[in-house]
CSV table of C-alpha atoms and ligand atoms in Angstrom, one decimal:
chain,number,residue,atom,x,y,z
A,8,MET,CA,161.9,30.5,-101.9
A,9,THR,CA,159.4,32.8,-99.8
A,10,SER,CA,158.5,32.0,-96.3
A,11,PRO,CA,155.2,30.5,-95.7
A,12,ALA,CA,154.6,33.2,-93.4
A,13,ALA,CA,153.8,35.6,-96.1
A,14,HIS,CA,150.7,34.1,-97.8
A,15,PRO,CA,147.9,35.8,-96.7
A,16,PRO,CA,146.1,34.1,-93.6
A,17,LEU,CA,143.8,31.5,-95.9
A,18,LYS,CA,142.7,28.2,-94.1
A,19,ARG,CA,145.0,26.5,-95.6
A,20,ILE,CA,145.7,22.7,-96.1
A,21,THR,CA,148.3,20.2,-96.9
A,22,ARG,CA,148.6,16.4,-97.0
A,23,LEU,CA,151.1,13.7,-95.8
A,24,ALA,CA,150.4,11.5,-98.3
A,25,PRO,CA,152.4,8.0,-98.1
A,26,SER,CA,152.1,4.9,-100.4
A,27,PRO,CA,152.2,1.6,-98.3
A,28,THR,CA,154.5,-0.1,-100.8
A,29,GLY,CA,157.8,0.1,-99.1
A,30,ALA,CA,159.1,1.0,-95.7
A,31,LEU,CA,159.5,4.5,-95.5
A,32,HIS,CA,163.7,5.4,-96.3
A,33,LEU,CA,165.2,8.1,-95.2
A,34,GLY,CA,164.6,10.6,-98.4
A,35,ASN,CA,161.0,10.2,-97.8
A,36,ALA,CA,161.3,10.9,-94.0
A,37,ARG,CA,163.5,13.9,-95.4
A,38,THR,CA,159.8,15.3,-97.4
A,39,PHE,CA,157.7,14.2,-94.9
A,40,LEU,CA,159.1,16.1,-92.0
A,41,ILE,CA,159.8,19.4,-94.5
A,42,ASN,CA,156.1,19.0,-95.3
A,43,TRP,CA,154.8,18.7,-91.4
A,44,VAL,CA,157.3,21.8,-90.3
A,45,LEU,CA,155.9,24.0,-93.7
A,46,ALA,CA,152.4,23.1,-92.1
A,47,ARG,CA,153.3,23.5,-88.8
A,48,GLN,CA,154.9,26.5,-89.0
A,49,ALA,CA,152.2,28.2,-91.3
A,50,GLY,CA,149.4,27.1,-89.2
A,51,TRP,CA,148.1,24.8,-92.1
A,52,ARG,CA,145.7,22.0,-91.6
A,53,ILE,CA,147.1,17.9,-91.7
A,54,ILE,CA,145.2,15.4,-93.8
A,55,LEU,CA,147.0,12.0,-93.8
A,56,ARG,CA,146.0,9.7,-97.1
A,57,ILE,CA,147.2,6.6,-97.2
A,58,GLU,CA,147.7,5.8,-101.0
A,59,ASP,CA,146.4,2.2,-101.3
A,60,LEU,CA,145.6,1.7,-104.6
A,61,ASP,CA,148.9,0.3,-106.0
A,62,GLY,CA,147.8,-2.5,-106.4
A,63,PRO,CA,149.7,-6.1,-105.7
A,64,ARG,CA,152.2,-4.4,-103.8
A,65,VAL,CA,150.2,-3.1,-101.1
A,66,LYS,CA,150.1,-5.0,-98.0
A,67,PRO,CA,148.0,-4.3,-95.1
A,68,GLU,CA,149.8,-4.7,-92.8
A,69,SER,CA,151.7,-1.7,-94.1
A,70,ILE,CA,149.7,0.8,-94.0
A,71,GLN,CA,149.7,0.4,-90.4
A,72,GLN,CA,153.8,0.5,-90.3
A,73,SER,CA,153.5,3.2,-92.3
A,74,ILE,CA,151.3,5.5,-90.2
A,75,GLU,CA,153.1,4.0,-87.0
A,76,LEU,CA,156.7,5.2,-88.8
A,77,LEU,CA,155.5,8.5,-89.0
A,78,ARG,CA,154.5,8.8,-85.4
A,79,TRP,CA,157.8,7.3,-84.5
A,80,LEU,CA,158.9,10.7,-86.3
A,81,GLY,CA,157.1,12.8,-84.3
A,82,ILE,CA,155.2,13.7,-87.4
A,83,ASP,CA,151.3,14.6,-86.1
A,84,TRP,CA,148.4,15.5,-88.3
A,85,ASP,CA,145.2,17.0,-87.2
A,86,GLU,CA,142.4,14.7,-89.7
A,87,GLY,CA,142.7,11.6,-91.4
A,88,PRO,CA,143.7,8.6,-92.3
A,89,LEU,CA,142.0,8.2,-95.4
A,90,ILE,CA,142.3,5.4,-96.9
A,91,GLN,CA,142.1,5.3,-100.7
A,92,SER,CA,141.0,2.0,-101.2
A,93,ALA,CA,137.8,2.0,-98.6
A,94,ASP,CA,135.8,3.6,-101.1
A,95,LEU,CA,136.4,4.5,-105.3
A,96,SER,CA,133.2,6.2,-105.6
A,97,PRO,CA,134.8,9.8,-106.0
A,98,TYR,CA,137.1,8.4,-108.3
A,99,GLU,CA,133.8,6.8,-110.4
A,100,ARG,CA,132.1,9.7,-110.8
A,101,ALA,CA,135.1,11.8,-111.6
A,102,MET,CA,135.7,9.3,-114.3
A,103,SER,CA,132.2,9.7,-115.3
A,104,GLN,CA,132.4,13.6,-116.0
A,105,LEU,CA,136.0,12.9,-117.8
A,106,SER,CA,134.0,10.5,-120.1
A,107,HIS,CA,130.8,13.7,-120.7
A,108,ARG,CA,133.3,15.8,-121.2
A,109,GLY,CA,135.4,13.4,-123.9
A,110,HIS,CA,138.7,13.1,-122.1
A,111,ILE,CA,139.3,9.9,-122.2
A,112,PHE,CA,139.0,6.6,-124.0
A,113,SER,CA,138.9,2.9,-123.1
A,114,CYS,CA,142.6,0.9,-123.8
A,115,SER,CA,142.9,-2.5,-124.3
A,116,LEU,CA,146.4,-2.6,-126.1
A,117,THR,CA,149.6,-4.3,-124.0
A,118,ARG,CA,153.0,-3.0,-123.2
A,119,LYS,CA,154.3,-5.2,-126.1
A,120,GLN,CA,152.2,-3.4,-128.2
A,121,ILE,CA,152.5,-0.2,-127.3
A,122,GLU,CA,156.5,-0.2,-127.3
A,123,GLU,CA,156.5,-1.8,-130.5
A,124,ALA,CA,154.0,1.3,-132.1
A,125,ALA,CA,156.4,3.8,-130.4
A,126,SER,CA,158.4,5.4,-133.1
A,127,ALA,CA,161.0,6.5,-130.6
A,128,PRO,CA,163.3,3.9,-129.0
A,129,HIS,CA,162.8,3.6,-125.6
A,130,ASP,CA,165.3,2.5,-122.5
A,131,GLU,CA,164.7,0.9,-119.4
A,132,GLY,CA,164.2,3.9,-116.7
A,133,HIS,CA,162.3,6.2,-118.9
A,134,GLU,CA,158.7,6.3,-119.5
A,135,LEU,CA,157.1,4.6,-122.3
A,136,ARG,CA,155.3,7.5,-124.2
A,137,PHE,CA,151.3,6.4,-125.3
A,138,PRO,CA,152.1,8.2,-129.4
A,139,PRO,CA,149.0,9.8,-130.7
A,140,ALA,CA,148.4,7.1,-133.9
A,141,LEU,CA,147.3,4.6,-131.5
A,142,ARG,CA,144.1,6.5,-130.3
A,143,PRO,CA,140.7,4.8,-131.7
A,144,SER,CA,140.0,6.3,-134.4
A,145,SER,CA,137.1,9.3,-133.7
A,146,SER,CA,134.0,7.5,-134.2
A,147,GLU,CA,134.9,5.2,-131.5
A,148,SER,CA,136.0,7.3,-128.8
A,149,GLY,CA,134.4,10.6,-128.1
A,150,ARG,CA,131.5,11.0,-124.9
A,151,PHE,CA,130.2,8.4,-123.3
A,152,GLU,CA,129.0,6.9,-120.4
A,153,PHE,CA,132.0,4.9,-118.6
A,154,GLN,CA,131.6,2.2,-116.6
A,155,PRO,CA,134.3,1.2,-114.0
A,156,CYS,CA,135.6,-2.4,-115.5
A,157,ALA,CA,138.2,-3.9,-116.0
A,158,THR,CA,140.4,-2.0,-118.6
A,159,ASN,CA,142.6,0.7,-119.2
A,160,TYR,CA,141.4,3.9,-119.7
A,161,ARG,CA,144.0,6.4,-120.9
A,162,PHE,CA,143.3,10.5,-120.9
A,163,LEU,CA,143.7,12.0,-123.9
A,164,VAL,CA,146.7,14.5,-123.7
A,165,PRO,CA,146.7,17.7,-126.0
A,166,ASP,CA,150.7,18.6,-127.6
A,167,ARG,CA,151.1,21.8,-125.9
A,168,PRO,CA,153.2,22.4,-123.0
A,169,ILE,CA,151.9,22.8,-119.5
A,170,THR,CA,153.5,25.9,-117.0
A,171,ILE,CA,153.8,24.7,-113.3
A,172,ASP,CA,154.6,27.3,-111.0
A,173,ASP,CA,156.3,25.6,-108.1
A,174,ARG,CA,157.2,27.3,-104.3
A,175,ILE,CA,160.9,25.6,-104.7
A,176,ALA,CA,161.5,24.8,-108.2
A,177,GLY,CA,160.1,27.6,-109.8
A,178,THR,CA,158.3,28.3,-113.3
A,179,VAL,CA,158.9,25.0,-115.5
A,180,THR,CA,157.2,24.1,-118.6
A,181,ARG,CA,156.9,20.0,-119.2
A,182,ASN,CA,154.5,18.3,-122.7
A,183,PRO,CA,153.2,15.6,-121.4
A,184,GLY,CA,152.5,15.4,-125.0
A,185,ARG,CA,155.6,14.9,-125.6
A,186,GLU,CA,156.6,12.8,-122.3
A,187,VAL,CA,153.9,10.1,-121.8
A,188,GLY,CA,151.2,10.7,-124.4
A,189,ASP,CA,148.2,9.3,-123.3
A,190,PHE,CA,148.3,7.9,-120.1
A,191,VAL,CA,147.0,5.7,-118.2
A,192,VAL,CA,143.8,7.0,-115.7
A,193,TRP,CA,142.1,3.8,-114.8
A,194,THR,CA,143.3,0.4,-114.6
A,195,LYS,CA,142.5,-2.7,-116.1
A,196,SER,CA,142.1,-3.8,-112.2
A,197,ARG,CA,139.0,-1.7,-111.8
A,198,THR,CA,140.9,0.9,-109.6
A,199,PRO,CA,141.6,4.5,-110.2
A,200,ALA,CA,145.3,5.2,-111.1
A,201,TYR,CA,147.4,7.1,-109.0
A,202,GLN,CA,146.9,10.5,-111.5
A,203,LEU,CA,143.1,10.4,-111.6
A,204,ALA,CA,143.1,9.4,-107.6
A,205,VAL,CA,145.8,12.0,-106.8
A,206,VAL,CA,143.4,15.2,-108.2
A,207,VAL,CA,140.5,13.4,-107.4
A,208,ASP,CA,141.6,13.5,-103.2
A,209,ASP,CA,143.2,16.7,-103.0
A,210,ALA,CA,140.2,18.5,-104.7
A,211,ARG,CA,137.2,16.7,-102.0
A,212,GLN,CA,140.1,17.1,-99.4
A,213,GLY,CA,140.5,21.5,-99.9
A,214,VAL,CA,143.5,20.4,-100.2
A,215,THR,CA,146.1,24.1,-101.1
A,216,ASP,CA,149.2,23.4,-100.6
A,217,VAL,CA,151.1,20.1,-101.9
A,218,VAL,CA,153.9,19.1,-100.8
A,219,ARG,CA,156.6,15.9,-101.6
A,220,GLY,CA,159.6,15.2,-104.0
A,221,VAL,CA,160.4,16.8,-107.4
A,222,ASP,CA,160.1,13.5,-108.9
A,223,LEU,CA,156.6,13.9,-108.9
A,224,LEU,CA,157.2,17.0,-111.2
A,225,PRO,CA,156.7,15.3,-114.1
A,226,SER,CA,153.2,14.0,-112.6
A,227,ALA,CA,152.2,17.7,-111.8
A,228,ALA,CA,151.8,18.3,-115.3
A,229,ARG,CA,150.0,15.2,-116.4
A,230,GLN,CA,147.1,16.0,-112.8
A,231,GLN,CA,146.8,19.8,-114.1
A,232,LEU,CA,145.1,18.4,-117.9
A,233,ILE,CA,143.2,16.5,-115.0
A,234,TYR,CA,142.6,19.5,-112.8
A,235,GLU,CA,141.2,21.5,-115.8
A,236,ALA,CA,139.4,18.8,-117.5
A,237,LEU,CA,137.4,18.6,-114.5
A,238,GLY,CA,137.0,22.2,-114.3
A,239,LEU,CA,139.3,22.1,-110.4
A,240,PRO,CA,141.4,24.9,-109.2
A,241,LEU,CA,145.0,24.4,-108.8
A,242,PRO,CA,146.7,23.7,-105.2
A,243,GLN,CA,150.0,25.1,-105.0
A,244,TRP,CA,152.7,22.5,-106.0
A,245,TRP,CA,155.9,22.7,-103.8
A,246,HIS,CA,158.5,20.1,-105.1
A,247,VAL,CA,161.3,19.2,-102.7
A,248,PRO,CA,164.9,18.2,-104.2
A,249,LEU,CA,165.6,14.3,-103.1
A,250,VAL,CA,168.0,12.7,-101.7
A,251,LEU,CA,170.2,10.9,-103.6
A,252,GLY,CA,173.1,8.0,-103.5
A,253,PRO,CA,176.3,8.8,-103.5
A,254,ASP,CA,175.6,7.4,-107.4
A,255,GLY,CA,174.1,10.5,-108.2
A,256,ARG,CA,170.4,8.4,-108.3
A,257,ARG,CA,167.6,8.5,-106.1
A,258,LEU,CA,168.1,7.1,-102.8
A,259,ALA,CA,166.5,3.6,-103.5
A,260,LYS,CA,167.4,-0.3,-102.2
A,261,ARG,CA,170.7,-0.1,-104.1
A,262,HIS,CA,172.3,2.1,-101.7
A,263,GLY,CA,171.7,-0.1,-98.6
A,264,ASP,CA,169.3,0.1,-96.6
A,265,THR,CA,168.2,3.2,-95.6
A,266,ARG,CA,164.7,2.2,-94.5
A,267,LEU,CA,163.7,3.6,-90.6
A,268,LEU,CA,162.4,0.6,-89.9
A,269,SER,CA,165.9,-1.0,-90.1
A,270,TYR,CA,167.3,1.8,-88.4
A,271,ARG,CA,164.8,1.6,-85.7
A,272,GLU,CA,165.0,-2.4,-85.3
A,273,THR,CA,168.8,-1.6,-84.7
A,274,GLY,CA,169.1,0.6,-82.1
A,275,VAL,CA,169.2,4.4,-83.8
A,276,PRO,CA,167.5,6.5,-81.8
A,277,VAL,CA,165.3,9.2,-83.9
A,278,GLU,CA,166.6,12.0,-82.5
A,279,ARG,CA,169.6,11.4,-83.9
A,280,ILE,CA,167.4,10.6,-87.3
A,281,ILE,CA,165.7,13.8,-87.1
A,282,ALA,CA,169.4,15.7,-86.6
A,283,LEU,CA,170.9,14.1,-90.0
A,284,LEU,CA,167.6,15.3,-91.4
A,285,ALA,CA,167.7,18.6,-90.1
A,286,GLY,CA,171.5,18.6,-91.8
A,287,TRP,CA,169.8,17.5,-95.2
A,288,CYS,CA,167.3,20.9,-94.4
A,289,GLY,CA,170.0,23.7,-93.6
A,290,ILE,CA,169.9,23.2,-90.3
A,291,ASN,CA,173.2,22.9,-88.2
A,292,ALA,CA,172.9,19.4,-86.8
A,293,GLY,CA,174.3,15.6,-88.0
A,294,PRO,CA,177.4,14.8,-89.2
A,295,GLY,CA,180.3,17.3,-87.9
A,296,THR,CA,178.5,19.5,-85.8
A,297,ASN,CA,177.7,19.4,-82.4
A,298,ARG,CA,173.7,18.3,-82.7
A,299,ALA,CA,173.6,14.9,-83.1
A,300,ALA,CA,170.3,14.5,-81.0
A,301,LEU,CA,166.9,16.4,-82.3
A,302,SER,CA,163.6,15.9,-81.9
A,303,ALA,CA,160.4,17.1,-84.5
A,304,ARG,CA,159.6,20.1,-82.3
A,305,ASP,CA,163.3,20.9,-82.2
A,306,PHE,CA,163.4,21.0,-85.7
A,307,LEU,CA,160.0,22.9,-86.0
A,308,GLU,CA,161.9,25.2,-83.9
A,309,ALA,CA,165.0,25.3,-86.1
A,310,PHE,CA,163.6,24.7,-89.9
A,311,GLN,CA,163.9,28.1,-92.0
A,312,PRO,CA,162.1,28.1,-95.1
A,313,ALA,CA,164.7,30.0,-96.5
A,314,THR,CA,167.7,28.0,-95.9
A,315,LEU,CA,166.4,24.5,-97.8
A,316,PRO,CA,168.9,23.6,-100.1
A,317,MET,CA,167.5,24.4,-103.6
A,318,GLN,CA,169.3,21.4,-104.9
A,319,SER,CA,169.5,17.5,-104.0
A,320,VAL,CA,171.8,16.3,-101.3
A,321,THR,CA,173.7,13.5,-100.9
A,322,PHE,CA,173.3,10.3,-98.6
A,323,THR,CA,176.7,8.7,-97.9
A,324,GLU,CA,178.3,5.9,-96.2
A,325,ASP,CA,180.0,8.2,-93.3
A,326,ASP,CA,176.0,9.3,-92.3
A,327,HIS,CA,175.4,5.6,-92.4
A,328,GLN,CA,178.1,5.1,-90.0
A,329,TRP,CA,177.3,7.5,-88.5
A,330,LEU,CA,173.5,6.7,-87.5
A,331,VAL,CA,174.5,3.5,-86.7
A,332,SER,CA,177.2,4.6,-84.4
A,333,ALA,CA,174.8,6.4,-82.0
B,5,LIG,N1,152.0,8.7,-102.2
B,5,LIG,C1,152.3,9.3,-102.8
B,5,LIG,C2,154.1,8.3,-102.9
B,5,LIG,O1,154.2,7.8,-101.4
B,5,LIG,C3,153.3,10.7,-103.0
B,5,LIG,C4,152.0,10.9,-103.9
B,5,LIG,C5,151.8,12.5,-104.0
B,5,LIG,O2,152.6,13.3,-102.8
B,5,LIG,O3,151.1,13.4,-105.0
B,5,LIG,O4,155.3,8.7,-103.3
């Protein structure tokens, strides 16, 4: 990875985009800190955006909680928060454009019907692929006037490789047509789906640099299709390697309670958490070092993009013990 300072001095904009669906854990916190530090070191503008369109899982109090936890970490921003659910009209306008240009179709098939029609067996944990055979006949699809109704709309995904130019992951090729098929862009709960909302917001907020977990790399390919269909310029992608549990799976509840909120409630100082996260970012800090406490400012001074590990890092029980022994 090259230093962000190597970029030409354009005004660049990034965003912190928490989904207030579950409390922030150590893995999310590390990605947000990396996003923040890349931006602050290179002088990018930072926008906070609350991605709260994910239906019933979003609780209003968790919006405030996500904001407070970012502040507790010492992360700041220059603009926002923009709350996605406050105004759906930008997404509706994008849907109209997509419908006029023939990129979407309405679909009332249930998950079960799609599963039955998908030829490849579909294991748990893998996404269900919407097969082209289930597309409506050309007489029913094509160009039309989108109405924001309670129906799923899907994006017509071509069967072709999409190349993602990523500042961390390198050049990656994915074929969303083979992986996921025609994905949902508007849901039957009358809200835009994540793939559409994120593109519309990044474009209207002028985001030039998207920094997020590498688990969203497959989504970048889908999002590139939407950028293309709407005639929008692509952002620069930075997909950060993940924090894994000792079993090699993405850090989650099954690895114990690693939520920032829980550590804060048990009295773990935030400086100790940042020291652990900094150790996971190639800085000499955290367990096994003599730097057991770091502020976000210290992190900002010590961080060097070139030493950010290119592989995932592992959270162990020893790390947890180290945190709670503070
Ligand atoms: N809101 C998403 C999340 O918290 C991030 C989406 C994105 O960065 O594109 O996982």
